[in-house]
XYZ file of C-alpha atoms in Angstrom:
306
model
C -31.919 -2.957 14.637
C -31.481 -6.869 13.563
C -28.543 -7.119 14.918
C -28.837 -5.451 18.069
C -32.235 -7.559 18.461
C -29.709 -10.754 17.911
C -31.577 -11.597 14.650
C -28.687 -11.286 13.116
C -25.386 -13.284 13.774
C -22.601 -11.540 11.783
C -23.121 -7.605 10.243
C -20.688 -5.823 7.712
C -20.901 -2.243 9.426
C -21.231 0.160 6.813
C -19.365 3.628 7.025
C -22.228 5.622 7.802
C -23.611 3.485 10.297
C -19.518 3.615 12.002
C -20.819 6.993 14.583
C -23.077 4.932 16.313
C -21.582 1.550 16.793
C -17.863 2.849 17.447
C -17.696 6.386 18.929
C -14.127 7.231 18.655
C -13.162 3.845 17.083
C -14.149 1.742 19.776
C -17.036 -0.354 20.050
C -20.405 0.872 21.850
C -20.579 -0.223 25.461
C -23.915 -1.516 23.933
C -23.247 -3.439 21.867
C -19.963 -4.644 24.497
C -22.963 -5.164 26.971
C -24.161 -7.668 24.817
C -21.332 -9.731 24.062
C -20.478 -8.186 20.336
C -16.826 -8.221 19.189
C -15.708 -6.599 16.016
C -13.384 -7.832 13.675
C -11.539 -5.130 11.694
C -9.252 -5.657 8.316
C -8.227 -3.306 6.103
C -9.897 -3.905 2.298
C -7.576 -5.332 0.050
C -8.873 -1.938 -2.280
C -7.541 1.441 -3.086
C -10.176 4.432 -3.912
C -8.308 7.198 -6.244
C -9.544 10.338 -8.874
C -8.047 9.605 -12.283
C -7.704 12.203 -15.295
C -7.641 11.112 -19.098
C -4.305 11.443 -19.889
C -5.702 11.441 -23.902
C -7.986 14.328 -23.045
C -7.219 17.353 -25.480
C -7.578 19.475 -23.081
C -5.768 18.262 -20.121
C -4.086 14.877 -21.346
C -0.530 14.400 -22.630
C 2.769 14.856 -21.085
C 4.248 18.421 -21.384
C 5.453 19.779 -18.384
C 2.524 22.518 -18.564
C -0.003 19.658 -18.310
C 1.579 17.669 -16.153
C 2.274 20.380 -14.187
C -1.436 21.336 -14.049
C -2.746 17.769 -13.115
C -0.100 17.495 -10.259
C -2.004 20.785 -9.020
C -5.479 19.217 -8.334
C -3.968 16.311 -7.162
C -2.017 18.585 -4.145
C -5.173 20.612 -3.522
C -7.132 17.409 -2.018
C -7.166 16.925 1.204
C -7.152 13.008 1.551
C -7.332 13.495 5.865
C -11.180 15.432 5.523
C -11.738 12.718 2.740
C -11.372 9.827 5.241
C -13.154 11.587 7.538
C -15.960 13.081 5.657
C -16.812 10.089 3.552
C -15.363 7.566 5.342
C -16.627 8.535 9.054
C -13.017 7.547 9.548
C -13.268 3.985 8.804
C -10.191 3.970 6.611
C -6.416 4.730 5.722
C -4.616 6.840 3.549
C -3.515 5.639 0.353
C -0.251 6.341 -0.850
C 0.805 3.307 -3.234
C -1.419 1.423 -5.284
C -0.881 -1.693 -3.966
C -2.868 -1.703 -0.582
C -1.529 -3.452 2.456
C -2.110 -7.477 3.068
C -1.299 -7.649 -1.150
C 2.090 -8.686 -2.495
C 4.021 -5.789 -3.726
C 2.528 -3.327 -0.929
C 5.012 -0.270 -0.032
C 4.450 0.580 3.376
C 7.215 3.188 3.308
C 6.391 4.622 0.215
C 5.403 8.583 0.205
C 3.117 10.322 -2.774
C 5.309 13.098 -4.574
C 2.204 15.237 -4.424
C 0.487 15.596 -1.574
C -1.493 17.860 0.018
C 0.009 21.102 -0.332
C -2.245 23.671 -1.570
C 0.160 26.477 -1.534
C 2.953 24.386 -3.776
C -0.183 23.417 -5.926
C -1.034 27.820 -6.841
C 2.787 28.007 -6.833
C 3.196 25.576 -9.592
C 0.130 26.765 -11.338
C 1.587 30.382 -11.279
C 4.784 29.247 -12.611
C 3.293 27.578 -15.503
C 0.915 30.730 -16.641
C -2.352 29.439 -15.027
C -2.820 32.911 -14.549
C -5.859 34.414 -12.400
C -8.306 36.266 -14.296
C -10.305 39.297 -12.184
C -13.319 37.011 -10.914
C -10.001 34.447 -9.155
C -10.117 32.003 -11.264
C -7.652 30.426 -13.379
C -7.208 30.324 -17.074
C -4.895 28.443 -19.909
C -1.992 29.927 -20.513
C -3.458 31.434 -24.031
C -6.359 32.946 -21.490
C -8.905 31.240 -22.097
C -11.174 29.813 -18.985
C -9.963 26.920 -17.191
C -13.066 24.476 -16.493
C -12.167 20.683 -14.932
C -14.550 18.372 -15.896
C -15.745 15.643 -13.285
C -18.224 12.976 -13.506
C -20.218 10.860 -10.108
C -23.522 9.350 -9.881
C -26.135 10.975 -8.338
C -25.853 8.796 -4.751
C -25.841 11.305 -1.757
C -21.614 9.994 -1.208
C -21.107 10.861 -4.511
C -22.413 14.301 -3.514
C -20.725 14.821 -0.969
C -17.414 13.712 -2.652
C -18.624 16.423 -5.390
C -18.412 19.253 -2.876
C -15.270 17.727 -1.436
C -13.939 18.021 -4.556
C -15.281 21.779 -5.307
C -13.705 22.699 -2.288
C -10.242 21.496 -3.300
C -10.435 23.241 -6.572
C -11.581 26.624 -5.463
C -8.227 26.543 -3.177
C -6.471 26.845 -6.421
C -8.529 29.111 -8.269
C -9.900 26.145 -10.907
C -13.498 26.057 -11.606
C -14.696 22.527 -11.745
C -17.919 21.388 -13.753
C -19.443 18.146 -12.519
C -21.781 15.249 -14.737
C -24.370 13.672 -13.087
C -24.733 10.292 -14.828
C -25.484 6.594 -13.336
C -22.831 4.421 -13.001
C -23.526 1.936 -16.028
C -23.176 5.288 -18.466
C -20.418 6.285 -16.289
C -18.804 3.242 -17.232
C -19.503 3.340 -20.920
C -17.974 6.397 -21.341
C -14.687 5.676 -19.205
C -14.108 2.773 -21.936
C -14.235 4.455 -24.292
C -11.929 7.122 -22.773
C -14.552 9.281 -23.181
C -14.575 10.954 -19.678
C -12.024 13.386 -17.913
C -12.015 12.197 -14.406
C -14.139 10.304 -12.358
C -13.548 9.128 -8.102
C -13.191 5.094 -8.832
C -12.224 2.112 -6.625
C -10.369 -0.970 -7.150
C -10.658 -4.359 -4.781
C -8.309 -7.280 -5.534
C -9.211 -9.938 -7.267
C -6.783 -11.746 -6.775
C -4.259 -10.722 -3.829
C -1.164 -9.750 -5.913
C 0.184 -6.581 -7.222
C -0.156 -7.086 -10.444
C -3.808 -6.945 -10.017
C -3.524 -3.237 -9.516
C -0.300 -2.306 -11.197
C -2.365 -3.299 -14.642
C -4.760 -0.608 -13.726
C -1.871 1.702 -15.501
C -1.304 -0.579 -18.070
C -1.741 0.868 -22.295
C -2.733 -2.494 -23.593
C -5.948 -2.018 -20.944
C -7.215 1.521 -22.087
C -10.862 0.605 -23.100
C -10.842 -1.921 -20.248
C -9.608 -1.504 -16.861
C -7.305 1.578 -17.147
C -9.855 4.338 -16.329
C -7.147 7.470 -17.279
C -6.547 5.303 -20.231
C -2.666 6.552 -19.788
C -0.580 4.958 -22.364
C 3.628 5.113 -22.126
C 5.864 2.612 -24.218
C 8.445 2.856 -21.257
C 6.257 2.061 -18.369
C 4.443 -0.761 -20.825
C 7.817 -2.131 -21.207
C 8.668 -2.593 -17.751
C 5.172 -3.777 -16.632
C 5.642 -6.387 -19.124
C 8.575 -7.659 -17.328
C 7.338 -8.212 -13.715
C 4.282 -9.978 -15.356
C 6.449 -13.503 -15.287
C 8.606 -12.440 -12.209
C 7.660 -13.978 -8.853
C 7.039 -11.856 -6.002
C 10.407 -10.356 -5.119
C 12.491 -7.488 -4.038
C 13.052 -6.927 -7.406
C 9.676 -7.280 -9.073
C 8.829 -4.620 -5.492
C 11.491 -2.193 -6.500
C 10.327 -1.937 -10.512
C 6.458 -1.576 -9.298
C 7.895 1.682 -6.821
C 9.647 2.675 -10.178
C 6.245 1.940 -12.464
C 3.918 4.062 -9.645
C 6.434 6.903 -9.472
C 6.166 7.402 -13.277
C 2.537 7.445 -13.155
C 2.486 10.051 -10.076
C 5.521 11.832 -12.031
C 3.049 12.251 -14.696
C 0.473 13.692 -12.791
C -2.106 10.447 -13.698
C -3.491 9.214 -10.916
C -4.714 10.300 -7.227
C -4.254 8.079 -4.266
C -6.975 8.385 -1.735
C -7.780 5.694 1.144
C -8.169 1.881 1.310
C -10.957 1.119 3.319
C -11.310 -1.095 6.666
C -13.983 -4.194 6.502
C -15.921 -3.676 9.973
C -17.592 -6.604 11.424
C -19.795 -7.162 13.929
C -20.116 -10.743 15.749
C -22.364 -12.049 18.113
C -20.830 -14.278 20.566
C -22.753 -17.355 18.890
C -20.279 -17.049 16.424
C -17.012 -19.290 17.741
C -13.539 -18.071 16.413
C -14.923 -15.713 13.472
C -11.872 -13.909 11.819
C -12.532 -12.151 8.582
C -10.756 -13.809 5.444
C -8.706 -11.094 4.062
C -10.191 -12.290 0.533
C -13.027 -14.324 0.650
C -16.609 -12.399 0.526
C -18.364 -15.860 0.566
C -17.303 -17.328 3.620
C -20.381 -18.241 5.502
C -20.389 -21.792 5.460
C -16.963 -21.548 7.683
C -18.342 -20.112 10.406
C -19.074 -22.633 13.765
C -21.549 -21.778 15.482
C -22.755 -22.726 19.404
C -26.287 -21.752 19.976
C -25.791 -21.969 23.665
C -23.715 -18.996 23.833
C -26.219 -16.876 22.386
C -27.249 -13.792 24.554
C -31.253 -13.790 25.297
């Protein structure tokens, strides 16, 4: 209501509000009517589910567990995602390393993606077996529970059921913790949780700023699924003193295949930054980095709509 009162020069549209102020992607005659441009960029940040790969239960990296984490990775449906939770105010993820970053893929493809009939397939093959009630249980036939920790925020929610629904397309019953964010975070350093919905934005726009994410040395820090492989350590060691390079590009595709290989890591969306401008606002163009960019802006009251 600020803004549209022109009390406000410059607003970061927030996903939910995206319906309203641009039906079908474009902007509202409205707000048009009133002289507003937007300014879209894409984040430089990647959203993605993570499991423990030190969990006793479904960590470590035997084809049956692998196998099994590959599963609920190709029963998400990243598409309803971005449209559910994003309003559509977003793009698919496929490589860690979003665009506008050095070391971004753009022609890089997930090996699992959604495919919820290879996902039951693969589960059948290694003894996930179906009990009577449809659901799935470990291969010595006991029941199969996926644990999954949000906060209690209404998106969280409504990633929860998003989630629920993806896991009930392969027969896995999935048991979600409630907890805020701060215990959340406690217990992912200490690789105490299974899996958690996290997001990543650069701080610094280079891949190595994500590809570290993955790295053993950061378990208890920044690598949520606190996955931990000599090989991949090796070679992530490497590009850290190599300049940005078609060869430091092709060992990151080789580092992010291993991790999908493994079944770590889910890919979901990187997210566009939506602004609004009033037409007081001369030449405003988002800085792909920058948060704090305010006192850049020119401004030219006479231009400013009554």
């Amino acid at each position: 209501m600020a803004f549209q009162n022109n009390e406000l020069d410059l607003l970061y549209l927030r996903e939910q509000f995206a319906p309203v102020a641009l039906p079908n992607n474009q902007l509202n005659p409205a707000l048009v009517k009133q002289g507003v441009t937007l300014n879209r960029i894409t984040d430089p940040d990647i959203n993605y589910t993570y499991i423990n790969t030190t969990d006793p239960a479904f960590g470590g990296f035997t084809k049956e567990k692998i196998a099994l984490r590959r599963a609920i990775w190709m029963s998400f449906d990243n598409a309803e995602y971005i449209r559910v939770i994003r309003k559509g105010q977003a793009i698919e993820a496929q490589y860690p390393i979003p665009p506008n970053v050095l070391g971004h893929d753009p022609a890089y493809r997930s090996v699992a993606p959604y495919d919820p009939v290879l996902a039951n397939k693969l589960l059948d093959y290694f003894g996930y077996k179906r009990g009577s009630d449809g659901y799935r249980t470990w291969p010595d036939g006991t029941p199969l529970v996926w644990r999954y920790s949000s906060t209690p925020s209404s998106r969280d929610r409504e990633i929860d059921e998003l989630w629920q629904k993806s896991t009930e397309r392969i027969g896995i019953r999935i048991q979600v913790a409630k907890n805020k964010f701060p215990e959340e975070l406690k217990q992912e350093r200490a690789c105490q949780l299974l899996s958690r919905t996290a997001a990543w934005i650069a701080d610094y726009p280079d891949g190595d700023d994500f590809m570290q994410l993955f790295y053993g040395p950061n378990s208890h820090q920044n690598n949520s699924s606190c996955f931990q492989l000599a090989e991949w350590d090796r070679i992530y060691e490497k590009t850290r003193s190599m300049p940005d390079s078609p060869e430091r590009n092709r060992l990151y595709r080789q580092l992010w295949r291993m991790v999908e290989v493994n079944g770590v890591t889910k890919m979901h969306d990187t997210r566009y930054r939506n602004m609004l401008v009033q037409p007081q606002v001369v030449g405003y163009k988002k800085h792909p980095i920058l948060l704090a960019e305010w006192m850049y802006f020119d401004m030219d009251g006479s231009r400013r709509q009554p």
